[in-house]
Short mmCIF file of C-alpha atoms in Angstrom, two decimals:
data_model
loop_
_atom_site.label_atom_id
_atom_site.label_comp_id
_atom_site.label_asym_id
_atom_site.label_seq_id
_atom_site.Cartn_x
_atom_site.Cartn_y
_atom_site.Cartn_z
CA UNK A 1 19.98 22.23 2.51
CA UNK A 2 19.10 25.40 4.34
CA UNK A 3 20.31 25.88 7.89
CA UNK A 4 16.78 25.25 9.12
CA UNK A 5 16.92 21.82 7.44
CA UNK A 6 14.34 22.78 4.86
CA UNK A 7 15.27 21.83 1.32
CA UNK A 8 16.12 24.60 -1.20
CA UNK A 9 17.89 27.95 -0.87
CA UNK A 10 15.12 29.37 1.26
CA UNK A 11 13.34 26.78 3.33
CA UNK A 12 10.18 25.64 1.58
CA UNK A 13 7.84 23.10 3.20
CA UNK A 14 6.36 21.74 -0.04
CA UNK A 15 9.78 21.04 -1.54
CA UNK A 16 10.97 19.63 1.79
CA UNK A 17 8.02 17.23 1.87
CA UNK A 18 9.02 16.07 -1.62
CA UNK A 19 12.54 15.56 -0.28
CA UNK A 20 11.21 13.33 2.49
CA UNK A 21 9.38 11.19 -0.07
CA UNK A 22 12.58 10.95 -2.10
CA UNK A 23 14.78 10.03 0.86
CA UNK A 24 12.43 7.31 2.05
CA UNK A 25 12.01 5.93 -1.47
CA UNK A 26 15.78 5.70 -1.76
CA UNK A 27 16.06 3.92 1.59
CA UNK A 28 17.85 6.81 3.31
CA UNK A 29 16.74 7.48 6.91
CA UNK A 30 15.28 10.97 7.04
CA UNK A 31 16.89 11.67 10.40
CA UNK A 32 20.34 10.97 8.93
CA UNK A 33 20.16 14.02 6.63
CA UNK A 34 20.74 17.11 8.74
CA UNK A 35 21.87 20.73 8.70
CA UNK A 36 23.05 22.10 12.02
CA UNK A 37 21.58 19.04 13.69
CA UNK A 38 18.10 19.48 12.19
CA UNK A 39 16.48 17.00 9.80
CA UNK A 40 13.87 17.77 7.11
CA UNK A 41 11.23 16.34 9.42
CA UNK A 42 12.32 18.71 12.18
CA UNK A 43 11.73 21.60 9.79
CA UNK A 44 8.32 20.30 8.75
CA UNK A 45 7.28 20.08 12.40
CA UNK A 46 7.70 23.87 12.56
CA UNK A 47 5.37 24.36 9.59
CA UNK A 48 2.24 22.72 10.98
CA UNK A 49 0.41 25.91 11.91
CA UNK A 50 1.41 27.88 8.81
CA UNK A 51 1.84 25.60 5.81
CA UNK A 52 -0.30 22.92 7.43
CA UNK A 53 -3.28 25.24 7.79
CA UNK A 54 -4.30 24.57 4.17
CA UNK A 55 -5.68 21.27 2.90
CA UNK A 56 -2.79 20.82 0.49
CA UNK A 57 -0.22 21.65 3.13
CA UNK A 58 -1.78 19.37 5.72
CA UNK A 59 -1.94 16.55 3.17
CA UNK A 60 1.68 16.87 2.09
CA UNK A 61 2.81 17.09 5.72
CA UNK A 62 0.74 14.02 6.60
CA UNK A 63 2.22 12.07 3.69
CA UNK A 64 5.72 13.15 4.72
CA UNK A 65 5.04 12.04 8.29
CA UNK A 66 3.79 8.64 7.17
CA UNK A 67 6.71 8.30 4.76
CA UNK A 68 9.05 8.77 7.71
CA UNK A 69 7.08 6.40 9.95
CA UNK A 70 5.59 9.15 12.12
CA UNK A 71 1.95 9.35 13.21
CA UNK A 72 0.21 12.12 11.20
CA UNK A 73 -2.46 12.32 13.90
CA UNK A 74 0.11 13.60 16.39
CA UNK A 75 2.41 15.68 14.21
CA UNK A 76 3.66 18.75 16.00
CA UNK A 77 0.72 18.43 18.37
CA UNK A 78 -1.79 18.48 15.50
CA UNK A 79 -4.04 15.79 14.05
CA UNK A 80 -3.38 16.44 10.37
CA UNK A 81 -5.83 13.77 9.24
CA UNK A 82 -8.66 15.31 11.24
CA UNK A 83 -7.74 18.68 9.74
CA UNK A 84 -8.03 17.26 6.22
CA UNK A 85 -11.26 15.44 7.01
CA UNK A 86 -12.76 18.63 8.41
CA UNK A 87 -12.29 20.24 5.00
CA UNK A 88 -14.34 17.57 3.22
CA UNK A 89 -17.26 19.15 1.36
CA UNK A 90 -20.23 16.79 1.31
CA UNK A 91 -21.83 18.80 -1.48
CA UNK A 92 -18.92 18.42 -3.91
CA UNK A 93 -17.34 15.26 -2.49
CA UNK A 94 -13.95 16.99 -2.51
CA UNK A 95 -11.40 17.89 0.13
CA UNK A 96 -10.16 20.71 -2.11
CA UNK A 97 -11.63 22.12 -5.34
CA UNK A 98 -8.26 21.78 -7.09
CA UNK A 99 -8.03 18.13 -8.09
CA UNK A 100 -4.24 17.96 -7.87
CA UNK A 101 -4.42 19.11 -4.24
CA UNK A 102 -7.45 16.91 -3.61
CA UNK A 103 -5.42 13.88 -4.75
CA UNK A 104 -2.85 14.47 -2.00
CA UNK A 105 -5.66 14.76 0.54
CA UNK A 106 -7.33 11.60 -0.74
CA UNK A 107 -4.05 9.67 -0.42
CA UNK A 108 -3.39 10.94 3.09
CA UNK A 109 -6.85 10.05 4.39
CA UNK A 110 -6.88 6.68 2.61
CA UNK A 111 -3.57 5.52 4.04
CA UNK A 112 -4.03 6.99 7.52
CA UNK A 113 -7.48 5.44 7.97
CA UNK A 114 -7.01 2.06 6.31
CA UNK A 115 -7.50 0.15 9.57
CA UNK A 116 -10.32 2.13 11.12
CA UNK A 117 -13.67 3.77 10.52
CA UNK A 118 -14.51 6.21 9.09
CA UNK A 119 -12.21 6.01 6.09
CA UNK A 120 -12.43 7.61 2.65
CA UNK A 121 -16.11 8.28 1.91
CA UNK A 122 -17.27 6.47 -1.25
CA UNK A 123 -18.63 9.83 -2.39
CA UNK A 124 -15.08 11.22 -2.37
CA UNK A 125 -14.02 8.61 -4.90
CA UNK A 126 -17.15 9.11 -6.99
CA UNK A 127 -16.56 12.87 -7.01
CA UNK A 128 -13.17 12.38 -8.64
CA UNK A 129 -14.49 9.81 -11.10
CA UNK A 130 -17.27 12.18 -12.16
CA UNK A 131 -14.71 14.83 -13.08
CA UNK A 132 -12.80 12.66 -15.55
CA UNK A 133 -12.91 14.18 -19.03
CA UNK A 134 -14.06 12.22 -22.10
CA UNK A 135 -10.45 11.63 -23.18
CA UNK A 136 -9.66 9.90 -19.86
CA UNK A 137 -7.73 12.77 -18.29
CA UNK A 138 -8.32 14.97 -15.28
CA UNK A 139 -7.71 18.71 -15.13
CA UNK A 140 -6.09 20.34 -12.12
CA UNK A 141 -9.07 22.68 -11.65
CA UNK A 142 -11.72 20.00 -12.13
CA UNK A 143 -12.81 21.19 -15.56
CA UNK A 144 -14.28 18.53 -17.84
CA UNK A 145 -13.94 20.64 -20.99
CA UNK A 146 -12.24 18.85 -23.91
CA UNK A 147 -8.50 19.43 -23.80
CA UNK A 148 -8.50 20.73 -20.21
CA UNK A 149 -6.82 17.68 -18.71
CA UNK A 150 -3.10 17.18 -18.20
CA UNK A 151 -0.73 14.29 -17.57
CA UNK A 152 0.40 15.46 -14.13
CA UNK A 153 -3.07 15.69 -12.60
CA UNK A 154 -4.13 12.47 -14.33
CA UNK A 155 -1.09 10.57 -13.05
CA UNK A 156 -1.42 11.69 -9.44
CA UNK A 157 -5.17 10.98 -9.43
CA UNK A 158 -4.57 7.45 -10.72
CA UNK A 159 -2.23 6.88 -7.77
CA UNK A 160 -4.68 8.45 -5.30
CA UNK A 161 -7.64 6.39 -6.51
CA UNK A 162 -5.68 3.16 -6.29
CA UNK A 163 -4.43 4.08 -2.81
CA UNK A 164 -8.07 4.69 -1.84
CA UNK A 165 -9.02 1.19 -2.94
CA UNK A 166 -10.20 1.56 -6.54
CA UNK A 167 -9.31 -1.63 -8.46
CA UNK A 168 -6.37 -1.27 -10.80
CA UNK A 169 -8.46 -2.54 -13.72
CA UNK A 170 -11.29 -0.06 -13.13
CA UNK A 171 -12.38 1.58 -16.37
CA UNK A 172 -11.39 5.02 -15.07
CA UNK A 173 -7.82 3.83 -14.41
CA UNK A 174 -7.64 2.21 -17.84
CA UNK A 175 -8.91 5.39 -19.50
CA UNK A 176 -6.43 7.48 -17.54
CA UNK A 177 -3.55 5.30 -18.67
CA UNK A 178 -4.75 5.57 -22.27
CA UNK A 179 -4.65 9.34 -21.90
CA UNK A 180 -1.10 9.16 -20.58
CA UNK A 181 -0.14 7.25 -23.72
CA UNK A 182 -1.33 10.21 -25.76
CA UNK A 183 1.16 12.44 -23.92
CA UNK A 184 4.18 10.15 -24.47
CA UNK A 185 6.84 11.48 -26.82
CA UNK A 186 8.77 9.34 -29.29
CA UNK A 187 11.75 9.16 -26.90
CA UNK A 188 9.57 7.59 -24.18
CA UNK A 189 9.25 10.70 -22.01
CA UNK A 190 5.92 12.32 -21.16
CA UNK A 191 4.70 15.84 -21.88
CA UNK A 192 2.32 17.92 -19.80
CA UNK A 193 -0.40 17.76 -22.46
CA UNK A 194 -0.84 16.22 -25.91
CA UNK A 195 -1.59 18.18 -29.04
CA UNK A 196 1.73 19.76 -29.98
CA UNK A 197 3.99 18.21 -32.58
CA UNK A 198 6.51 17.05 -31.84
CA UNK A 199 5.71 16.29 -28.21
CA UNK A 200 8.45 17.43 -25.83
CA UNK A 201 8.64 15.52 -22.58
CA UNK A 202 9.82 16.80 -19.20
CA UNK A 203 11.21 15.06 -16.12
CA UNK A 204 8.36 15.92 -13.76
CA UNK A 205 5.62 14.69 -16.09
CA UNK A 206 7.61 11.56 -16.90
CA UNK A 207 8.19 10.73 -13.23
CA UNK A 208 4.51 11.07 -12.36
CA UNK A 209 3.47 8.98 -15.37
CA UNK A 210 5.96 6.26 -14.43
CA UNK A 211 4.50 6.15 -10.92
CA UNK A 212 0.95 5.93 -12.25
CA UNK A 213 1.94 3.01 -14.49
CA UNK A 214 3.58 1.28 -11.52
CA UNK A 215 0.54 1.90 -9.32
CA UNK A 216 -1.65 0.28 -11.97
CA UNK A 217 0.53 -2.83 -11.83
CA UNK A 218 2.27 -2.40 -15.18
CA UNK A 219 5.96 -2.19 -16.08
CA UNK A 220 6.91 1.34 -17.20
CA UNK A 221 10.20 0.10 -18.60
CA UNK A 222 8.63 -2.37 -21.00
CA UNK A 223 8.35 -2.00 -24.76
CA UNK A 224 4.63 -1.51 -24.18
CA UNK A 225 5.48 1.81 -22.50
CA UNK A 226 8.45 2.64 -24.74
CA UNK A 227 10.93 2.22 -21.89
CA UNK A 228 9.63 5.23 -19.97
CA UNK A 229 11.95 4.67 -17.01
CA UNK A 230 14.98 4.79 -19.28
CA UNK A 231 13.57 8.00 -20.73
CA UNK A 232 13.42 9.48 -17.23
CA UNK A 233 17.07 8.64 -16.56
CA UNK A 234 18.07 10.53 -19.70
CA UNK A 235 17.13 13.78 -17.96
CA UNK A 236 19.99 13.28 -15.49
CA UNK A 237 22.89 15.71 -15.70
CA UNK A 238 26.54 14.83 -14.94
CA UNK A 239 26.05 16.32 -11.45
CA UNK A 240 23.50 13.62 -10.65
CA UNK A 241 20.62 16.10 -10.58
CA UNK A 242 17.91 16.08 -13.23
CA UNK A 243 17.04 18.90 -15.60
CA UNK A 244 13.42 19.80 -16.21
CA UNK A 245 13.62 19.57 -20.01
CA UNK A 246 16.34 19.36 -22.61
CA UNK A 247 15.78 23.03 -23.50
CA UNK A 248 16.18 23.95 -19.81
CA UNK A 249 19.47 22.15 -19.09
CA UNK A 250 20.27 23.48 -15.60
CA UNK A 251 20.02 21.23 -12.55
CA UNK A 252 16.47 21.36 -11.21
CA UNK A 253 15.82 20.51 -7.57
CA UNK A 254 12.10 19.84 -7.90
CA UNK A 255 12.56 17.66 -10.97
CA UNK A 256 15.23 15.70 -9.12
CA UNK A 257 13.17 15.19 -5.97
CA UNK A 258 10.06 14.15 -7.86
CA UNK A 259 12.01 11.74 -10.06
CA UNK A 260 13.74 9.81 -7.27
CA UNK A 261 10.68 7.81 -6.10
CA UNK A 262 9.90 6.86 -9.70
CA UNK A 263 13.51 5.83 -10.31
CA UNK A 264 13.27 3.71 -7.14
CA UNK A 265 10.06 2.08 -8.45
CA UNK A 266 7.99 3.67 -5.68
CA UNK A 267 4.52 5.09 -6.15
CA UNK A 268 2.71 7.77 -4.23
CA UNK A 269 2.14 7.67 -1.37
CA UNK A 270 5.71 6.71 -0.53
CA UNK A 271 5.52 4.92 2.78
CA UNK A 272 7.85 3.96 5.59
CA UNK A 273 6.30 0.51 5.23
CA UNK A 274 7.77 0.19 1.73
CA UNK A 275 11.42 0.52 2.73
CA UNK A 276 11.51 -1.87 4.49
CA UNK A 277 7.94 -2.94 5.28
CA UNK A 278 8.82 -4.55 8.58
CA UNK A 279 9.55 -1.19 10.12
CA UNK A 280 5.99 -1.82 11.26
CA UNK A 281 7.30 -4.77 13.28
CA UNK A 282 8.73 -2.28 15.78
CA UNK A 283 6.74 -2.66 19.02
CA UNK A 284 3.94 -0.33 20.06
CA UNK A 285 5.14 1.13 23.33
CA UNK A 286 1.62 2.19 24.32
CA UNK A 287 -1.68 0.36 24.28
CA UNK A 288 -4.24 1.74 21.86
CA UNK A 289 -7.70 3.02 22.72
CA UNK A 290 -9.23 0.06 24.64
CA UNK A 291 -12.60 0.64 22.97
CA UNK A 292 -10.97 0.03 19.58
CA UNK A 293 -7.86 -2.00 20.29
CA UNK A 294 -6.62 -5.04 22.16
CA UNK A 295 -3.01 -4.67 23.29
CA UNK A 296 -0.86 -7.79 23.53
CA UNK A 297 1.98 -7.23 26.02
CA UNK A 298 3.75 -10.43 24.93
CA UNK A 299 4.62 -8.96 21.53
CA UNK A 300 3.76 -5.32 22.35
CA UNK A 301 1.38 -4.82 19.44
CA UNK A 302 -2.19 -3.59 19.14
CA UNK A 303 -4.95 -5.28 17.18
CA UNK A 304 -7.62 -2.72 16.35
CA UNK A 305 -10.99 -2.15 14.72
CA UNK A 306 -11.88 -4.57 11.92
CA UNK A 307 -8.78 -6.70 12.52
CA UNK A 308 -9.63 -7.00 16.22
CA UNK A 309 -13.22 -8.01 15.48
CA UNK A 310 -12.07 -10.69 13.04
CA UNK A 311 -9.38 -12.01 15.43
CA UNK A 312 -11.88 -12.32 18.29
CA UNK A 313 -14.69 -13.88 16.24
CA UNK A 314 -12.64 -16.40 14.24
CA UNK A 315 -10.56 -18.28 16.78
CA UNK A 316 -8.29 -15.71 18.41
CA UNK A 317 -4.98 -16.79 19.86
CA UNK A 318 -5.32 -20.49 19.07
CA UNK A 319 -5.92 -19.93 15.36
CA UNK A 320 -3.84 -16.85 14.65
CA UNK A 321 -1.33 -16.39 17.45
CA UNK A 322 -0.07 -13.06 18.71
CA UNK A 323 0.19 -9.95 16.51
CA UNK A 324 3.74 -9.48 15.18
CA UNK A 325 3.42 -6.18 13.30
CA UNK A 326 1.38 -3.06 13.28
CA UNK A 327 -1.15 -2.72 10.47
CA UNK A 328 0.59 -1.29 7.41
CA UNK A 329 -0.02 -0.70 3.74
CA UNK A 330 1.57 -3.38 1.55
CA UNK A 331 2.11 -1.88 -1.92
CA UNK A 332 2.64 -5.31 -3.48
CA UNK A 333 -0.85 -6.36 -2.41
CA UNK A 334 -2.35 -2.85 -2.58
CA UNK A 335 -3.92 -3.65 0.78
CA UNK A 336 -3.64 -2.88 4.46
CA UNK A 337 -2.26 -5.93 6.25
CA UNK A 338 -1.19 -7.07 9.71
CA UNK A 339 0.90 -10.15 10.44
CA UNK A 340 0.18 -12.59 13.26
CA UNK A 341 2.15 -15.68 14.21
CA UNK A 342 -0.01 -17.93 12.05
CA UNK A 343 -1.77 -15.57 9.65
CA UNK A 344 -1.76 -12.41 7.59
CA UNK A 345 -4.90 -10.30 7.96
CA UNK A 346 -5.85 -8.32 4.86
CA UNK A 347 -8.31 -5.41 4.81
CA UNK A 348 -10.40 -5.31 1.65
CA UNK A 349 -13.02 -2.71 0.77
CA UNK A 350 -16.47 -3.59 -0.53
CA UNK A 351 -18.08 -1.52 -3.29
CA UNK A 352 -20.08 0.40 -0.66
CA UNK A 353 -16.89 1.26 1.23
CA UNK A 354 -17.42 -1.18 4.10
CA UNK A 355 -14.57 -3.26 5.50
CA UNK A 356 -13.99 -6.92 4.75
CA UNK A 357 -11.18 -8.83 6.47
CA UNK A 358 -9.76 -11.82 4.62
CA UNK A 359 -6.81 -14.02 5.47
CA UNK A 360 -3.74 -14.05 3.25
CA UNK A 361 -2.96 -17.29 1.41
CA UNK A 362 0.17 -18.03 3.44
CA UNK A 363 -0.18 -21.79 3.03
CA UNK A 364 -0.36 -21.49 -0.74
CA UNK A 365 2.54 -19.04 -0.77
CA UNK A 366 4.71 -21.39 1.30
CA UNK A 367 3.85 -24.33 -0.97
CA UNK A 368 4.44 -22.43 -4.21
CA UNK A 369 6.45 -24.46 -6.72
CA UNK A 370 5.69 -27.80 -5.09
CA UNK A 371 2.70 -28.70 -7.25
CA UNK A 372 4.58 -31.58 -8.93
CA UNK A 373 5.48 -33.26 -5.61
CA UNK A 374 3.30 -36.30 -4.82
CA UNK A 375 1.45 -34.86 -1.78
CA UNK A 376 0.43 -31.78 -3.78
CA UNK A 377 -0.79 -33.57 -6.88
CA UNK A 378 -4.57 -34.05 -7.22
CA UNK A 379 -5.65 -37.27 -5.49
CA UNK A 380 -8.51 -39.70 -5.83
CA UNK A 381 -11.28 -39.57 -3.21
CA UNK A 382 -10.66 -41.71 -0.13
CA UNK A 383 -13.74 -43.80 0.54
CA UNK A 384 -13.79 -43.53 4.33
CA UNK A 385 -16.41 -42.19 6.71
CA UNK A 386 -14.00 -39.78 8.38
CA UNK A 387 -12.77 -38.31 5.08
CA UNK A 388 -14.12 -35.48 2.96
CA UNK A 389 -13.04 -34.91 -0.63
CA UNK A 390 -12.72 -31.41 -2.13
CA UNK A 391 -13.09 -31.48 -5.93
CA UNK A 392 -12.16 -27.77 -5.99
CA UNK A 393 -8.53 -28.71 -5.30
CA UNK A 394 -8.58 -32.48 -5.70
CA UNK A 395 -7.57 -33.30 -2.12
CA UNK A 396 -8.89 -35.27 0.85
CA UNK A 397 -9.30 -34.10 4.43
CA UNK A 398 -9.49 -36.87 6.99
CA UNK A 399 -9.59 -37.83 10.68
CA UNK A 400 -8.29 -35.29 13.19
CA UNK A 401 -7.32 -32.75 10.55
CA UNK A 402 -10.89 -32.80 9.23
CA UNK A 403 -12.34 -32.52 12.73
CA UNK A 404 -10.11 -29.55 13.53
CA UNK A 405 -10.84 -27.85 10.19
CA UNK A 406 -14.61 -28.17 10.67
CA UNK A 407 -14.64 -27.21 14.35
CA UNK A 408 -12.32 -24.21 14.35
CA UNK A 409 -12.84 -22.18 11.22
CA UNK A 410 -13.42 -24.20 8.08
CA UNK A 411 -13.16 -22.62 4.67
CA UNK A 412 -13.20 -18.92 5.70
CA UNK A 413 -10.25 -19.34 8.06
CA UNK A 414 -8.15 -22.14 6.60
CA UNK A 415 -9.21 -22.35 2.95
CA UNK A 416 -9.26 -25.50 0.86
CA UNK A 417 -6.71 -28.30 1.35
CA UNK A 418 -3.95 -28.02 -1.26
CA UNK A 419 -2.09 -31.20 -0.31
CA UNK A 420 -2.76 -34.62 1.12
CA UNK A 421 -1.71 -35.50 4.65
CA UNK A 422 2.01 -36.43 4.64
CA UNK A 423 5.14 -36.45 6.80
CA UNK A 424 7.46 -33.45 6.52
CA UNK A 425 10.52 -32.95 8.73
CA UNK A 426 9.33 -35.76 10.99
CA UNK A 427 5.85 -34.30 11.55
CA UNK A 428 2.54 -35.27 9.97
CA UNK A 429 1.27 -32.15 8.17
CA UNK A 430 -1.26 -30.98 5.64
CA UNK A 431 -1.26 -27.73 3.66
CA UNK A 432 -4.26 -25.48 3.18
CA UNK A 433 -4.61 -22.23 1.26
CA UNK A 434 -4.21 -20.19 4.45
CA UNK A 435 -2.58 -22.58 6.91
CA UNK A 436 -0.43 -25.65 7.54
CA UNK A 437 -1.76 -28.20 10.04
CA UNK A 438 0.65 -30.20 12.23
CA UNK A 439 -0.33 -33.33 14.19
CA UNK A 440 1.24 -33.58 17.66
CA UNK A 441 -0.24 -36.65 19.45
CA UNK A 442 -1.30 -35.92 23.02
CA UNK A 443 -0.37 -32.24 22.97
CA UNK A 444 -3.85 -30.70 22.71
CA UNK A 445 -6.69 -33.25 22.76
CA UNK A 446 -9.35 -30.54 22.93
CA UNK A 447 -8.24 -29.42 19.47
CA UNK A 448 -7.66 -32.92 18.09
CA UNK A 449 -3.90 -32.60 18.77
CA UNK A 450 -3.59 -30.21 15.83
CA UNK A 451 -1.31 -27.18 15.95
CA UNK A 452 -0.98 -24.56 13.21
CA UNK A 453 2.42 -23.74 11.75
CA UNK A 454 3.76 -20.24 12.43
CA UNK A 455 3.59 -19.18 8.78
CA UNK A 456 3.15 -15.50 9.59
CA UNK A 457 6.18 -15.55 11.88
CA UNK A 458 8.22 -17.17 9.11
CA UNK A 459 7.46 -14.27 6.78
CA UNK A 460 8.25 -11.64 9.39
CA UNK A 461 11.49 -13.32 10.44
CA UNK A 462 12.59 -13.76 6.82
CA UNK A 463 12.34 -10.01 6.27
#
């Protein structure tokens, strides 16, 4: 590390940003790696006006900030996201004409704006899709000529599109993965482009391909992908560093940095929320913009934008409890989420780019594996005036639990019943897809003496 805390012999912000991604992916606190008391993030803060003046530089700095858990909208006194958004060309739909650089910008905007409006314009996604070549690849310069595409640009665009909300099974993602297969050598590594025989893979191309496969929800170390992760590890030298290719055997810093997230099973963008995700449980010391956010001093967290609207219009404190985390991107769900005492809010995107808040299936997740237990087995309808039978799940909903379900949210909030009413740990309960009802006689008559279990809090506390 250079004395300025930049990574490489002479401090280089692009390489240092890659180092931040690698450190976070490996679970190493960025601030713990220093030279003369300065961390890589300290160095990047000095590069905002120079390196950060370009779209690519601003995007890599923003991604490094978010990887380290720092707000990219207040990085060195600069709103990096606004800087990237200002570069958006409505005529082309691109943040930068070079698609590799544009992918970094797309990721930065997508992740930084997941819980607010405006977010990634649908036209920005369509612009990238329209530049996919017939063989499923993308070229760094946007060319759609046959043979122009390469594995590196294709792999990073796959990750960017998925981060921006494109479904993993979208035909463009599938075609991109098929192209990556055409660049895979017999030893499982990936080459920059197909067409030469024999194909010779390199560490950088292999790492990016592994991350694209992971982002698409597949296992890169399966026989289906010829054990690509094992192939990546074979580039490691005795020193621990990776070489670029077998015919270039020296230790290579960039190859090493770009391989570490892939070896750690992390995709781009690498996020502070990944390792561990509940870093977002750290309190917000300041209230957010009151026009957008509601600040809860009890737990010191903000609920903003679409999540705030849903919280206020679907039962508020009684149904969901207090917020327990900040909004954060959950890579396992490929969604922005926020945990509350009794719920997990999930931000989905409609085809037109609009926001849709749905509740996580915490009740179903808590009851997983209990399907063979008597209360969870499908039941016969109960012929009683105060009961309602749900053929969708084969369960009854009766008396106070039915009254509460119908009065305070119904199907959109609680989901279908997935058990019968039964006694658990001395309390009468019933499980629903998104909740667990508890009956406490005399505690809250206005709500039929029904309280909701703190399923969200259980998840947060377990982590």
